[in-house]
mmCIF file of C-alpha atoms in Angstrom:
data_model
loop_
_atom_site.group_PDB
_atom_site.id
_atom_site.type_symbol
_atom_site.label_atom_id
_atom_site.label_comp_id
_atom_site.label_asym_id
_atom_site.label_seq_id
_atom_site.Cartn_x
_atom_site.Cartn_y
_atom_site.Cartn_z
ATOM 1 C CA UNK A 295 98.882 106.676 123.893
ATOM 2 C CA UNK A 296 97.138 103.336 123.488
ATOM 3 C CA UNK A 297 94.353 102.321 121.133
ATOM 4 C CA UNK A 298 92.057 99.319 120.786
ATOM 5 C CA UNK A 299 89.411 98.526 118.217
ATOM 6 C CA UNK A 300 86.389 96.244 118.362
ATOM 7 C CA UNK A 301 83.803 95.247 115.766
ATOM 8 C CA UNK A 302 80.213 94.542 116.766
ATOM 9 C CA UNK A 303 77.845 91.990 115.289
ATOM 10 C CA UNK A 304 77.650 92.132 111.502
ATOM 11 C CA UNK A 305 74.110 92.792 110.253
ATOM 12 C CA UNK A 306 73.020 91.141 106.997
ATOM 13 C CA UNK A 307 70.771 93.665 105.232
ATOM 14 C CA UNK A 308 69.394 90.991 102.927
ATOM 15 C CA UNK A 309 70.420 92.774 99.735
ATOM 16 C CA UNK A 310 74.081 91.833 99.489
ATOM 17 C CA UNK A 311 75.220 94.568 101.887
ATOM 18 C CA UNK A 312 76.354 94.199 105.482
ATOM 19 C CA UNK A 313 76.607 96.738 108.322
ATOM 20 C CA UNK A 314 79.152 96.518 111.122
ATOM 21 C CA UNK A 315 79.443 98.930 114.087
ATOM 22 C CA UNK A 316 83.006 99.767 115.097
ATOM 23 C CA UNK A 317 84.289 101.127 118.415
ATOM 24 C CA UNK A 318 87.767 102.590 118.835
ATOM 25 C CA UNK A 319 89.032 103.120 122.391
ATOM 26 C CA UNK A 320 91.854 105.598 122.991
ATOM 27 C CA UNK A 321 93.670 105.905 126.319
ATOM 28 C CA UNK A 322 96.390 108.149 127.701
ATOM 29 C CA UNK A 323 98.720 105.748 129.518
ATOM 30 C CA UNK A 324 101.486 108.306 130.064
ATOM 31 C CA UNK A 325 102.201 110.905 132.748
ATOM 32 C CA UNK A 326 101.443 114.065 130.738
ATOM 33 C CA UNK A 327 98.346 115.298 128.918
ATOM 34 C CA UNK A 328 98.216 114.736 125.164
ATOM 35 C CA UNK A 329 97.184 117.217 122.483
ATOM 36 C CA UNK A 330 96.709 116.864 118.723
ATOM 37 C CA UNK A 331 95.271 113.414 119.310
ATOM 38 C CA UNK A 332 94.523 111.602 116.055
ATOM 39 C CA UNK A 333 93.323 108.134 115.066
ATOM 40 C CA UNK A 334 93.804 107.064 111.449
ATOM 41 C CA UNK A 335 91.764 104.160 110.125
ATOM 42 C CA UNK A 336 92.027 103.414 106.413
ATOM 43 C CA UNK A 337 89.475 100.868 105.212
ATOM 44 C CA UNK A 338 90.959 100.383 101.735
ATOM 45 C CA UNK A 339 93.205 97.496 102.772
ATOM 46 C CA UNK A 340 90.442 96.055 104.963
ATOM 47 C CA UNK A 341 87.939 95.715 102.108
ATOM 48 C CA UNK A 342 90.065 95.179 98.975
ATOM 49 C CA UNK A 343 88.456 94.944 95.544
ATOM 50 C CA UNK A 344 86.124 93.486 94.502
ATOM 51 C CA UNK A 345 84.633 94.330 97.914
ATOM 52 C CA UNK A 346 83.305 97.871 98.366
ATOM 53 C CA UNK A 347 82.501 99.918 101.475
ATOM 54 C CA UNK A 348 81.115 103.194 102.775
ATOM 55 C CA UNK A 349 80.841 104.843 106.192
ATOM 56 C CA UNK A 350 77.130 105.216 106.913
ATOM 57 C CA UNK A 351 77.119 106.474 110.530
ATOM 58 C CA UNK A 352 79.591 108.639 112.418
ATOM 59 C CA UNK A 353 82.200 109.001 113.569
ATOM 60 C CA UNK A 354 80.968 110.053 117.006
ATOM 61 C CA UNK A 355 83.231 110.651 119.999
ATOM 62 C CA UNK A 356 83.150 110.780 123.782
ATOM 63 C CA UNK A 357 85.276 112.749 126.226
ATOM 64 C CA UNK A 358 87.610 115.385 124.860
ATOM 65 C CA UNK A 359 87.985 113.942 121.372
ATOM 66 C CA UNK A 360 86.538 115.859 118.403
ATOM 67 C CA UNK A 361 85.109 113.851 115.486
ATOM 68 C CA UNK A 362 86.039 114.476 111.865
ATOM 69 C CA UNK A 363 82.704 114.542 110.053
ATOM 70 C CA UNK A 364 84.433 114.113 106.686
ATOM 71 C CA UNK A 365 85.892 110.718 107.554
ATOM 72 C CA UNK A 366 85.180 108.119 104.869
ATOM 73 C CA UNK A 367 87.963 105.553 105.396
ATOM 74 C CA UNK A 368 89.215 106.140 101.890
ATOM 75 C CA UNK A 369 90.472 109.572 100.835
ATOM 76 C CA UNK A 370 90.085 110.838 104.403
ATOM 77 C CA UNK A 371 91.300 108.260 106.926
ATOM 78 C CA UNK A 372 91.411 110.565 109.975
ATOM 79 C CA UNK A 373 88.682 109.921 112.525
ATOM 80 C CA UNK A 374 89.401 113.065 114.545
ATOM 81 C CA UNK A 375 89.953 116.774 114.269
ATOM 82 C CA UNK A 376 93.381 116.637 115.878
ATOM 83 C CA UNK A 377 93.601 120.361 116.606
ATOM 84 C CA UNK A 378 90.700 120.115 119.064
ATOM 85 C CA UNK A 379 91.297 116.598 120.418
ATOM 86 C CA UNK A 380 93.053 116.095 123.739
ATOM 87 C CA UNK A 381 93.482 113.394 126.382
ATOM 88 C CA UNK A 382 94.240 114.056 130.031
ATOM 89 C CA UNK A 383 96.459 111.686 132.014
ATOM 90 C CA UNK A 384 94.650 108.346 132.547
ATOM 91 C CA UNK A 385 91.734 109.536 130.394
ATOM 92 C CA UNK A 386 89.899 107.152 128.079
ATOM 93 C CA UNK A 387 87.610 108.137 125.192
ATOM 94 C CA UNK A 388 85.861 106.297 122.378
ATOM 95 C CA UNK A 389 85.091 106.783 118.696
ATOM 96 C CA UNK A 390 82.189 104.931 117.087
ATOM 97 C CA UNK A 391 81.138 104.597 113.461
ATOM 98 C CA UNK A 392 79.331 102.136 111.189
ATOM 99 C CA UNK A 393 80.668 100.662 107.960
ATOM 100 C CA UNK A 394 78.470 99.223 105.199
ATOM 101 C CA UNK A 395 80.296 96.819 102.927
ATOM 102 C CA UNK A 396 79.576 94.608 99.936
ATOM 103 C CA UNK A 397 81.805 91.490 99.926
ATOM 104 C CA UNK A 398 81.261 90.784 96.199
ATOM 105 C CA UNK A 399 82.315 87.173 96.593
ATOM 106 C CA UNK A 400 84.825 87.566 99.419
ATOM 107 C CA UNK A 401 83.901 85.964 102.745
ATOM 108 C CA UNK A 402 86.650 87.507 104.873
ATOM 109 C CA UNK A 403 87.611 87.792 107.579
ATOM 110 C CA UNK A 404 88.290 91.447 106.820
ATOM 111 C CA UNK A 405 91.118 92.491 109.146
ATOM 112 C CA UNK A 406 91.329 96.114 110.218
ATOM 113 C CA UNK A 407 93.859 98.175 112.170
ATOM 114 C CA UNK A 408 93.816 101.768 113.390
ATOM 115 C CA UNK A 409 96.759 103.955 114.443
ATOM 116 C CA UNK A 410 96.607 106.542 117.233
ATOM 117 C CA UNK A 411 98.973 109.431 117.882
ATOM 118 C CA UNK A 412 99.278 112.373 120.246
ATOM 119 C CA UNK A 413 101.730 115.086 121.301
ATOM 120 C CA UNK A 414 103.178 115.756 124.757
ATOM 121 C CA UNK A 415 103.452 119.307 126.145
ATOM 122 C CA UNK A 416 107.087 119.371 124.954
ATOM 123 C CA UNK A 417 106.150 118.201 121.456
ATOM 124 C CA UNK A 418 107.121 114.546 121.741
ATOM 125 C CA UNK A 419 104.807 112.383 119.642
ATOM 126 C CA UNK A 420 103.565 109.033 120.849
ATOM 127 C CA UNK A 421 101.915 106.443 118.573
ATOM 128 C CA UNK A 422 100.250 103.052 118.892
ATOM 129 C CA UNK A 423 98.727 100.434 116.604
ATOM 130 C CA UNK A 424 95.328 99.163 117.682
ATOM 131 C CA UNK A 425 94.749 95.902 119.507
ATOM 132 C CA UNK A 426 91.621 93.840 118.963
ATOM 133 C CA UNK A 427 89.101 94.526 121.716
ATOM 134 C CA UNK A 428 88.313 97.434 124.019
ATOM 135 C CA UNK A 429 91.462 97.589 126.183
ATOM 136 C CA UNK A 430 94.512 99.285 124.626
ATOM 137 C CA UNK A 431 96.763 97.829 127.355
ATOM 138 C CA UNK A 432 95.327 94.385 128.049
ATOM 139 C CA UNK A 433 98.110 93.304 130.436
ATOM 140 C CA UNK A 434 97.900 96.537 132.443
ATOM 141 C CA UNK A 435 101.637 97.236 132.382
ATOM 142 C CA UNK A 436 101.355 100.703 130.881
ATOM 143 C CA UNK A 437 102.906 99.762 127.531
ATOM 144 C CA UNK A 438 100.368 99.184 124.714
ATOM 145 C CA UNK A 439 103.040 98.069 122.235
ATOM 146 C CA UNK A 440 104.023 94.782 123.833
ATOM 147 C CA UNK A 441 103.635 91.458 121.954
ATOM 148 C CA UNK A 442 99.997 90.449 121.628
ATOM 149 C CA UNK A 443 98.699 94.006 122.088
ATOM 150 C CA UNK A 444 98.637 95.087 118.424
ATOM 151 C CA UNK A 445 96.383 92.413 116.929
ATOM 152 C CA UNK A 446 94.129 93.416 113.998
ATOM 153 C CA UNK A 447 90.357 93.415 114.425
ATOM 154 C CA UNK A 448 88.590 90.791 112.265
ATOM 155 C CA UNK A 449 85.235 91.481 110.611
ATOM 156 C CA UNK A 450 83.524 88.293 109.438
ATOM 157 C CA UNK A 451 80.227 87.414 107.798
ATOM 158 C CA UNK A 452 78.252 84.207 108.270
ATOM 159 C CA UNK A 453 77.994 82.682 104.811
ATOM 160 C CA UNK A 454 74.433 81.582 104.006
ATOM 161 C CA UNK A 455 74.244 80.068 100.502
ATOM 162 C CA UNK A 456 70.634 79.381 99.444
ATOM 163 C CA UNK A 457 69.448 78.454 95.949
ATOM 164 C CA UNK A 458 65.812 78.151 94.912
ATOM 165 C CA UNK A 459 64.279 76.648 91.789
ATOM 166 C CA UNK A 460 60.738 76.571 90.387
ATOM 167 C CA UNK A 461 59.364 74.928 87.266
ATOM 168 C CA UNK A 462 56.199 75.600 85.277
ATOM 169 C CA UNK A 463 54.605 73.942 82.291
ATOM 170 C CA UNK A 464 52.708 75.934 79.681
ATOM 171 C CA UNK A 465 49.679 74.897 77.648
ATOM 172 C CA UNK A 466 50.022 71.507 76.030
ATOM 173 C CA UNK A 467 49.642 71.608 72.242
ATOM 174 C CA UNK A 468 48.045 68.621 70.523
ATOM 175 C CA UNK A 469 49.882 68.195 67.234
ATOM 176 C CA UNK A 470 47.084 65.993 65.885
ATOM 177 C CA UNK A 471 49.389 63.095 65.143
ATOM 178 C CA UNK A 472 49.581 61.479 68.521
ATOM 179 C CA UNK A 473 52.372 63.817 69.713
ATOM 180 C CA UNK A 474 52.122 66.736 72.107
ATOM 181 C CA UNK A 475 54.349 69.769 72.709
ATOM 182 C CA UNK A 476 54.683 71.493 76.091
ATOM 183 C CA UNK A 477 56.815 74.602 76.861
ATOM 184 C CA UNK A 478 58.788 74.451 80.123
ATOM 185 C CA UNK A 479 60.094 77.401 82.160
ATOM 186 C CA UNK A 480 62.563 76.999 85.023
ATOM 187 C CA UNK A 481 63.308 79.930 87.335
ATOM 188 C CA UNK A 482 66.491 79.836 89.432
ATOM 189 C CA UNK A 483 67.021 82.353 92.234
ATOM 190 C CA UNK A 484 69.863 83.106 94.648
ATOM 191 C CA UNK A 485 68.117 83.567 97.996
ATOM 192 C CA UNK A 486 71.306 83.647 100.091
ATOM 193 C CA UNK A 487 73.790 86.340 101.038
ATOM 194 C CA UNK A 488 76.755 85.309 98.859
ATOM 195 C CA UNK A 489 77.218 84.859 95.090
ATOM 196 C CA UNK A 490 76.899 81.315 93.760
ATOM 197 C CA UNK A 491 79.166 79.636 91.205
ATOM 198 C CA UNK A 492 79.020 76.272 89.385
ATOM 199 C CA UNK A 493 75.236 76.654 89.185
ATOM 200 C CA UNK A 494 73.506 73.662 87.636
ATOM 201 C CA UNK A 495 69.895 72.530 87.100
ATOM 202 C CA UNK A 496 69.196 68.817 86.497
ATOM 203 C CA UNK A 497 65.934 67.815 84.845
ATOM 204 C CA UNK A 498 65.610 64.111 84.151
#
């Protein structure tokens, strides 16, 4: 069995959260059909604290794979119902899902890896660690575990730091002695998609 994983364009939701569509491609590169096909994809190591994540869409499958609707990347890392997932010889199928994550100060890249497994008719298990992309066997030699074919899939955000500041003056009070008092209010807002540190306002 061979497996590859690709991440689509990250969508900035404008509220500190980001969505990324993920596609996992599974292929039977052997000479016998595979049963009990499973793909495990834990997202805990991908988005370590303080980052948080949730699976908002999917998983959905093609071909003869059966999706596990309880998958959440945390307590349940299995994308498939293995008992009803099979792959014929030379067959390829995909699994898609969408992850929503909150970086909470981390800019990534967030590297992710999935692991596929399947059983032969005689009960021999085959496994593979995912390669970045959509081709589990990029060199076409029939072995998905060669050097360069188990690279993690990076998920990156485009950092966009934006700070805004506004200043207002209240009613001027005449103290009657040639002096005047005026209250000042300064509003500072983070308009970007990442937290800001070392914030300063200069008013000469």
